[in-house]
mmCIF file of C-alpha atoms in Angstrom:
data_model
loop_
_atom_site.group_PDB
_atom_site.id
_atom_site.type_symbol
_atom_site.label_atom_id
_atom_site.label_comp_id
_atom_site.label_asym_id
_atom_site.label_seq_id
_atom_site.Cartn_x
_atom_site.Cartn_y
_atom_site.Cartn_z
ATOM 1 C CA UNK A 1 -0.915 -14.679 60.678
ATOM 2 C CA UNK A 2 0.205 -10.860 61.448
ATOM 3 C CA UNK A 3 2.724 -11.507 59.307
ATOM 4 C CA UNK A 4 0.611 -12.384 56.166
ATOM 5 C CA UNK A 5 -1.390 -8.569 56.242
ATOM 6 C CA UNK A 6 1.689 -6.715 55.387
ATOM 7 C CA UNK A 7 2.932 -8.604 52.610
ATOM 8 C CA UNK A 8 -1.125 -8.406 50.807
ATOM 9 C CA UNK A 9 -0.765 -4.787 51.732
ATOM 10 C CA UNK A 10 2.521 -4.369 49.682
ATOM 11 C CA UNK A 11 1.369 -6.487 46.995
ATOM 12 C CA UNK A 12 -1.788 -4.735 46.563
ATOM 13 C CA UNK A 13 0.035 -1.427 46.688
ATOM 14 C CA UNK A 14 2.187 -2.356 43.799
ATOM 15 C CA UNK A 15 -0.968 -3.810 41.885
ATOM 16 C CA UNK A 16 -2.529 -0.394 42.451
ATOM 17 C CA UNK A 17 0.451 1.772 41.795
ATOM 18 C CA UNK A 18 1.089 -0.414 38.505
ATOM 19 C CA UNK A 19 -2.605 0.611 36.925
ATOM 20 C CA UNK A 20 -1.931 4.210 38.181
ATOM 21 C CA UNK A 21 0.897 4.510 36.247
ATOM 22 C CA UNK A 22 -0.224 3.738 32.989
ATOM 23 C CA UNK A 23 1.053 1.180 32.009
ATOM 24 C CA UNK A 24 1.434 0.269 28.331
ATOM 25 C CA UNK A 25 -1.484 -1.025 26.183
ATOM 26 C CA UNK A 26 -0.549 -4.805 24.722
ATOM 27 C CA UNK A 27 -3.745 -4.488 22.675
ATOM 28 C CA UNK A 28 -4.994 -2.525 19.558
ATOM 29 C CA UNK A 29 -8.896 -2.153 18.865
ATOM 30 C CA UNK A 30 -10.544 -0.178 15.761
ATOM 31 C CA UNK A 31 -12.672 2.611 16.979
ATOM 32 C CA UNK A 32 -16.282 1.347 17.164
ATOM 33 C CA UNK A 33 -18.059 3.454 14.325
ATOM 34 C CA UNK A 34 -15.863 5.656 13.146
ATOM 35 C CA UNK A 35 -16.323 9.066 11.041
ATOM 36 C CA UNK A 36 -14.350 10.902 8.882
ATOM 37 C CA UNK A 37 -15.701 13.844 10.064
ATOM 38 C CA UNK A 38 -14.605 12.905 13.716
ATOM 39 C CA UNK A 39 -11.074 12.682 11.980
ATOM 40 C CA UNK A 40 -11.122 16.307 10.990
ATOM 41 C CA UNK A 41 -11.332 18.477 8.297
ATOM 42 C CA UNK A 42 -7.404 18.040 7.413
ATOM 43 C CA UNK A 43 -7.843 14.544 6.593
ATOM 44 C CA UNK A 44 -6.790 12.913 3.528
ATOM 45 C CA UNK A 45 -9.478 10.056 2.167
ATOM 46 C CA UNK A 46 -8.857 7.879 -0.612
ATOM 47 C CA UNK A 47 -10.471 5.406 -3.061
ATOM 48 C CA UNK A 48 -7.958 2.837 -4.265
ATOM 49 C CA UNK A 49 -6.064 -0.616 -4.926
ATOM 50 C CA UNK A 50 -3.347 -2.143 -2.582
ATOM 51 C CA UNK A 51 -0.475 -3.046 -5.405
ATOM 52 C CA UNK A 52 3.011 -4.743 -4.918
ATOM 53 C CA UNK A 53 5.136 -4.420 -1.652
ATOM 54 C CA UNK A 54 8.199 -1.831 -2.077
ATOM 55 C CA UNK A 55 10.885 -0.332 0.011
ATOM 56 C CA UNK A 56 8.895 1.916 2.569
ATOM 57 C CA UNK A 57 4.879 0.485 2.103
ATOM 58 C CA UNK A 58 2.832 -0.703 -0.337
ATOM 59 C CA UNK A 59 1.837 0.766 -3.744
ATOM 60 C CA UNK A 60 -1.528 2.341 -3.653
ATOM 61 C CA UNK A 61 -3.183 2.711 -7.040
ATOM 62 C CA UNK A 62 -5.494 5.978 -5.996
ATOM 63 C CA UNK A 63 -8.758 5.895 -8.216
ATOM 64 C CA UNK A 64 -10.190 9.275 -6.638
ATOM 65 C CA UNK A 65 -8.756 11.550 -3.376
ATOM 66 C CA UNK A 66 -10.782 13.519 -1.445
ATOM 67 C CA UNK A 67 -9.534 16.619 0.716
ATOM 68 C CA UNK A 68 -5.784 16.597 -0.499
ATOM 69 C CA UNK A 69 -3.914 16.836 -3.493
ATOM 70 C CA UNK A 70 -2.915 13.486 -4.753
ATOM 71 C CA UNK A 71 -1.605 14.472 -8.465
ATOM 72 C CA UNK A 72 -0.694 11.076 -9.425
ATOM 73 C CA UNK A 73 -1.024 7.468 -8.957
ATOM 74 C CA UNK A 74 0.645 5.168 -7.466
ATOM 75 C CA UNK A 75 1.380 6.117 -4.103
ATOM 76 C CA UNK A 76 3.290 4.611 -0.967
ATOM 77 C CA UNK A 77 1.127 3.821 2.043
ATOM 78 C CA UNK A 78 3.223 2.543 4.802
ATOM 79 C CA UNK A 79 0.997 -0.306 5.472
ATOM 80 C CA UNK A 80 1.778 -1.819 9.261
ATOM 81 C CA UNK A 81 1.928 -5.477 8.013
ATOM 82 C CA UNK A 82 1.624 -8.770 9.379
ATOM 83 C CA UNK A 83 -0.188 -10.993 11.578
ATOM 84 C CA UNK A 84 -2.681 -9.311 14.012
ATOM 85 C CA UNK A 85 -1.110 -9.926 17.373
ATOM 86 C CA UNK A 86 -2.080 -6.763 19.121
ATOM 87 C CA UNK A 87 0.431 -4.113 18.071
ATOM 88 C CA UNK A 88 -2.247 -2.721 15.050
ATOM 89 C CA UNK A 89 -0.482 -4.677 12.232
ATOM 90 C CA UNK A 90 -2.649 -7.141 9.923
ATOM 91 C CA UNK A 91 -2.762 -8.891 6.893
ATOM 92 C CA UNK A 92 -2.396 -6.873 3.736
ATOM 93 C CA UNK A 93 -2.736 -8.091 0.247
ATOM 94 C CA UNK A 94 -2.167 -6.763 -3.041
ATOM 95 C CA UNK A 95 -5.914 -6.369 -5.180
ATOM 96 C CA UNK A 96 -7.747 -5.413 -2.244
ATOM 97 C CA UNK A 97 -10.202 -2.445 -2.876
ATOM 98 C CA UNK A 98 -9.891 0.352 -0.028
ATOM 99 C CA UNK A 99 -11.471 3.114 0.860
ATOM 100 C CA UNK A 100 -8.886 4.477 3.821
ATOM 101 C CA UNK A 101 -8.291 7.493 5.846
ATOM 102 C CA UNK A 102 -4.179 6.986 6.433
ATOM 103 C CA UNK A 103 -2.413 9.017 8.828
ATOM 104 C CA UNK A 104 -0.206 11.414 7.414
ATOM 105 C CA UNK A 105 3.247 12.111 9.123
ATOM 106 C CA UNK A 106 5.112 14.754 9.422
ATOM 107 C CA UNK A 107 6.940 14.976 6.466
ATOM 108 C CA UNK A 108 3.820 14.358 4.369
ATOM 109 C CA UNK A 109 4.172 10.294 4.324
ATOM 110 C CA UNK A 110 1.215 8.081 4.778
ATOM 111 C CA UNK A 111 0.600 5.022 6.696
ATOM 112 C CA UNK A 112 -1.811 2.700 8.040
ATOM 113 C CA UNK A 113 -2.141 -0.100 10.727
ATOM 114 C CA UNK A 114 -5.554 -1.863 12.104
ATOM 115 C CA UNK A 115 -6.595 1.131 13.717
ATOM 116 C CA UNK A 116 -7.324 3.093 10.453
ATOM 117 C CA UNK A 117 -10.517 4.077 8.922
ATOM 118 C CA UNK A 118 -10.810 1.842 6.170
ATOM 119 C CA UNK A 119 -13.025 -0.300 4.268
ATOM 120 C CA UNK A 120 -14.028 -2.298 0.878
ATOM 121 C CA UNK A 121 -15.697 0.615 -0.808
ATOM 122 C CA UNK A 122 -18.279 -2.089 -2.079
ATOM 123 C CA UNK A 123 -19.516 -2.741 1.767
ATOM 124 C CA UNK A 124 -22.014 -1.053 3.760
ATOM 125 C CA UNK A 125 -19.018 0.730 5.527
ATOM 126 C CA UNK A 126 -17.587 1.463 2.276
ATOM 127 C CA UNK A 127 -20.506 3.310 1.091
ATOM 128 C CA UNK A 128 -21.472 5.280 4.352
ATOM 129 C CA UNK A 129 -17.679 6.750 4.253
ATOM 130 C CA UNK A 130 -17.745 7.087 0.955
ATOM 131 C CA UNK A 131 -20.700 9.188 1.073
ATOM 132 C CA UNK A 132 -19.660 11.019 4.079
ATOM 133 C CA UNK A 133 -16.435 11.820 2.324
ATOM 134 C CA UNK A 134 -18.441 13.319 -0.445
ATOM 135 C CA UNK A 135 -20.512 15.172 1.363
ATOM 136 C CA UNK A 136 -17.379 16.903 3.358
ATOM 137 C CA UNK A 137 -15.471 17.141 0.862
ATOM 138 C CA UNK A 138 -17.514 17.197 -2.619
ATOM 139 C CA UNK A 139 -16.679 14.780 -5.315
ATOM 140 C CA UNK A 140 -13.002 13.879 -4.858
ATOM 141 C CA UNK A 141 -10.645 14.331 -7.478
ATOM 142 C CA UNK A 142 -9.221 11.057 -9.927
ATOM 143 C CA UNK A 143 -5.046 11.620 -10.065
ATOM 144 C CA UNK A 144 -3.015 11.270 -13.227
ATOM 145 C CA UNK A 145 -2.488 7.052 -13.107
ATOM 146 C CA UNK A 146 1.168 6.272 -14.104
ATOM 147 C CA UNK A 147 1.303 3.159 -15.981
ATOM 148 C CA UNK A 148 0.140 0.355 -13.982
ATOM 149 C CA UNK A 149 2.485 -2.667 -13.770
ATOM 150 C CA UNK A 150 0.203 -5.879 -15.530
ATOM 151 C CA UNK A 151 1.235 -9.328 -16.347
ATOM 152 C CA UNK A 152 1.711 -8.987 -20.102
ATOM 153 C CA UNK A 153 4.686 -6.673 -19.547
ATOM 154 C CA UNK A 154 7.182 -9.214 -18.783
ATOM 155 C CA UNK A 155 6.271 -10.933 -22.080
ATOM 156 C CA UNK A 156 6.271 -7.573 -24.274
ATOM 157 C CA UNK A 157 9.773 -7.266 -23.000
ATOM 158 C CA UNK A 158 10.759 -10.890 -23.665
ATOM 159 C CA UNK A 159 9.143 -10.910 -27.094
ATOM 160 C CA UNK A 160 11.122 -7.614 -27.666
ATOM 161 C CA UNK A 161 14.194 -8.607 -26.947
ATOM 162 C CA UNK A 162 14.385 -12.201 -29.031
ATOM 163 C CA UNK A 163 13.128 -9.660 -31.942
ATOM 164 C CA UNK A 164 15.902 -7.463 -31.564
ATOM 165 C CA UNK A 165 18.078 -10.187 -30.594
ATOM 166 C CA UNK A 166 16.554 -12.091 -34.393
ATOM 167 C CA UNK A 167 17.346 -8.873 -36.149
ATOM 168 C CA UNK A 168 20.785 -8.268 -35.015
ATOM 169 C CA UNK A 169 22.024 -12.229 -35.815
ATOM 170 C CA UNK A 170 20.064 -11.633 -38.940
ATOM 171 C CA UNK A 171 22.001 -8.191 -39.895
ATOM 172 C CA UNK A 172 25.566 -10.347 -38.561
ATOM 173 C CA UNK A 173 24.986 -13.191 -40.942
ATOM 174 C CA UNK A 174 23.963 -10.856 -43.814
ATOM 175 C CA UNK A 175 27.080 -8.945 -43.348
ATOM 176 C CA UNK A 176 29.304 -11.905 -43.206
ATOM 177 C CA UNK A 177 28.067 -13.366 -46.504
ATOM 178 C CA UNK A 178 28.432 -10.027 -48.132
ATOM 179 C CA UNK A 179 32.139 -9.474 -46.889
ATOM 180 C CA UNK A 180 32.372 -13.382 -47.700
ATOM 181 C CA UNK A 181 31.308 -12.743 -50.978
ATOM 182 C CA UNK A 182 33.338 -9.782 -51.839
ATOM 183 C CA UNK A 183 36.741 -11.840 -50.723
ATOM 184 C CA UNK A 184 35.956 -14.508 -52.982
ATOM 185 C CA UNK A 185 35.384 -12.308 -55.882
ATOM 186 C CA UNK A 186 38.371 -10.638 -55.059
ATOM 187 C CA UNK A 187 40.517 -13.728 -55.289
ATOM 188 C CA UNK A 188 38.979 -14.413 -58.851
#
């Protein structure tokens, strides 16, 4: 039984020296009620539309910016994406309304995870940030949009191109029957 004591003793000292350490959080949890204000007075705050995936985020279609100079629209939010297993990524969709408070890095970029102030601008979050924005920060300014990708482009450009396609066989022909014409008055 002596024995036993000294091996609890070791394992409870590496228990104890583990959680003194510090050891690395496996979870991520929102802040319970957060404020912009508690974010401070540097932060960016925007009213938007998640759009398509690209290269380093996702396309954020900025309706009005509050507290930083946004001068047009879209712009990349690096969005940390995919299934909520406790590293602060989740689920993010293209249409979804936002109002968010992303972290900007150092070289100005933007991003996002599950930890973020954010909400549908429509909800009762929404609306108290939304208001608290505009009280810090006064009405926001709306950025320049750049033409916004829709679903009728793809057929403008198809329709375009048989129409230029038409009128180019149609100029061929013409020219054929003309030089066609001219040989056979030639040989008369």
């Amino acid at each position: 039984m002596p024995m036993r004591a000294p091996r609890i003793l070791a394992i409870a000292a590496i228990v104890v020296g583990w959680l003194a350490t510090g050891s690395a959080a496996l979870a991520c949890s929102p802040v319970q009620n957060p404020t912009i204000e508690a974010l401070g007075p540097a932060q960016l705050v925007l009213v938007g539309t998640t759009g398509d995936r690209v290269e380093t985020g996702r396309l954020f279609f900025v309706d009005r910016a509050f507290n930083g100079d946004v001068p047009t629209s879209p712009i990349v939010i690096a969005f940390q994406e995919g299934e909520p297993v406790g590293d602060c990524s989740y689920p993010v969709a293209a249409g979804t309304r936002l109002i968010i408070a992303p972290e900007m890095g150092p070289g100005g970029g933007l991003s996002a995870n599950l930890a973020t102030l954010q909400a549908d601008p429509a909800s009762e979050s929404g609306r108290r940030y939304l208001g608290e924005a505009e009280r810090l920060f006064g009405p926001g300014s709306a950025p320049r949009q750049v033409a916004r990708p829709t679903a009728s482009q793809p057929l403008i450009v198809v329709v375009l191109f048989i129409a230029i396609g038409a009128a180019l066989v149609a100029g061929v022909v013409v020219g054929v029957a003309t030089v066609l014409r001219r040989l056979r008055r030639s040989e008369d």
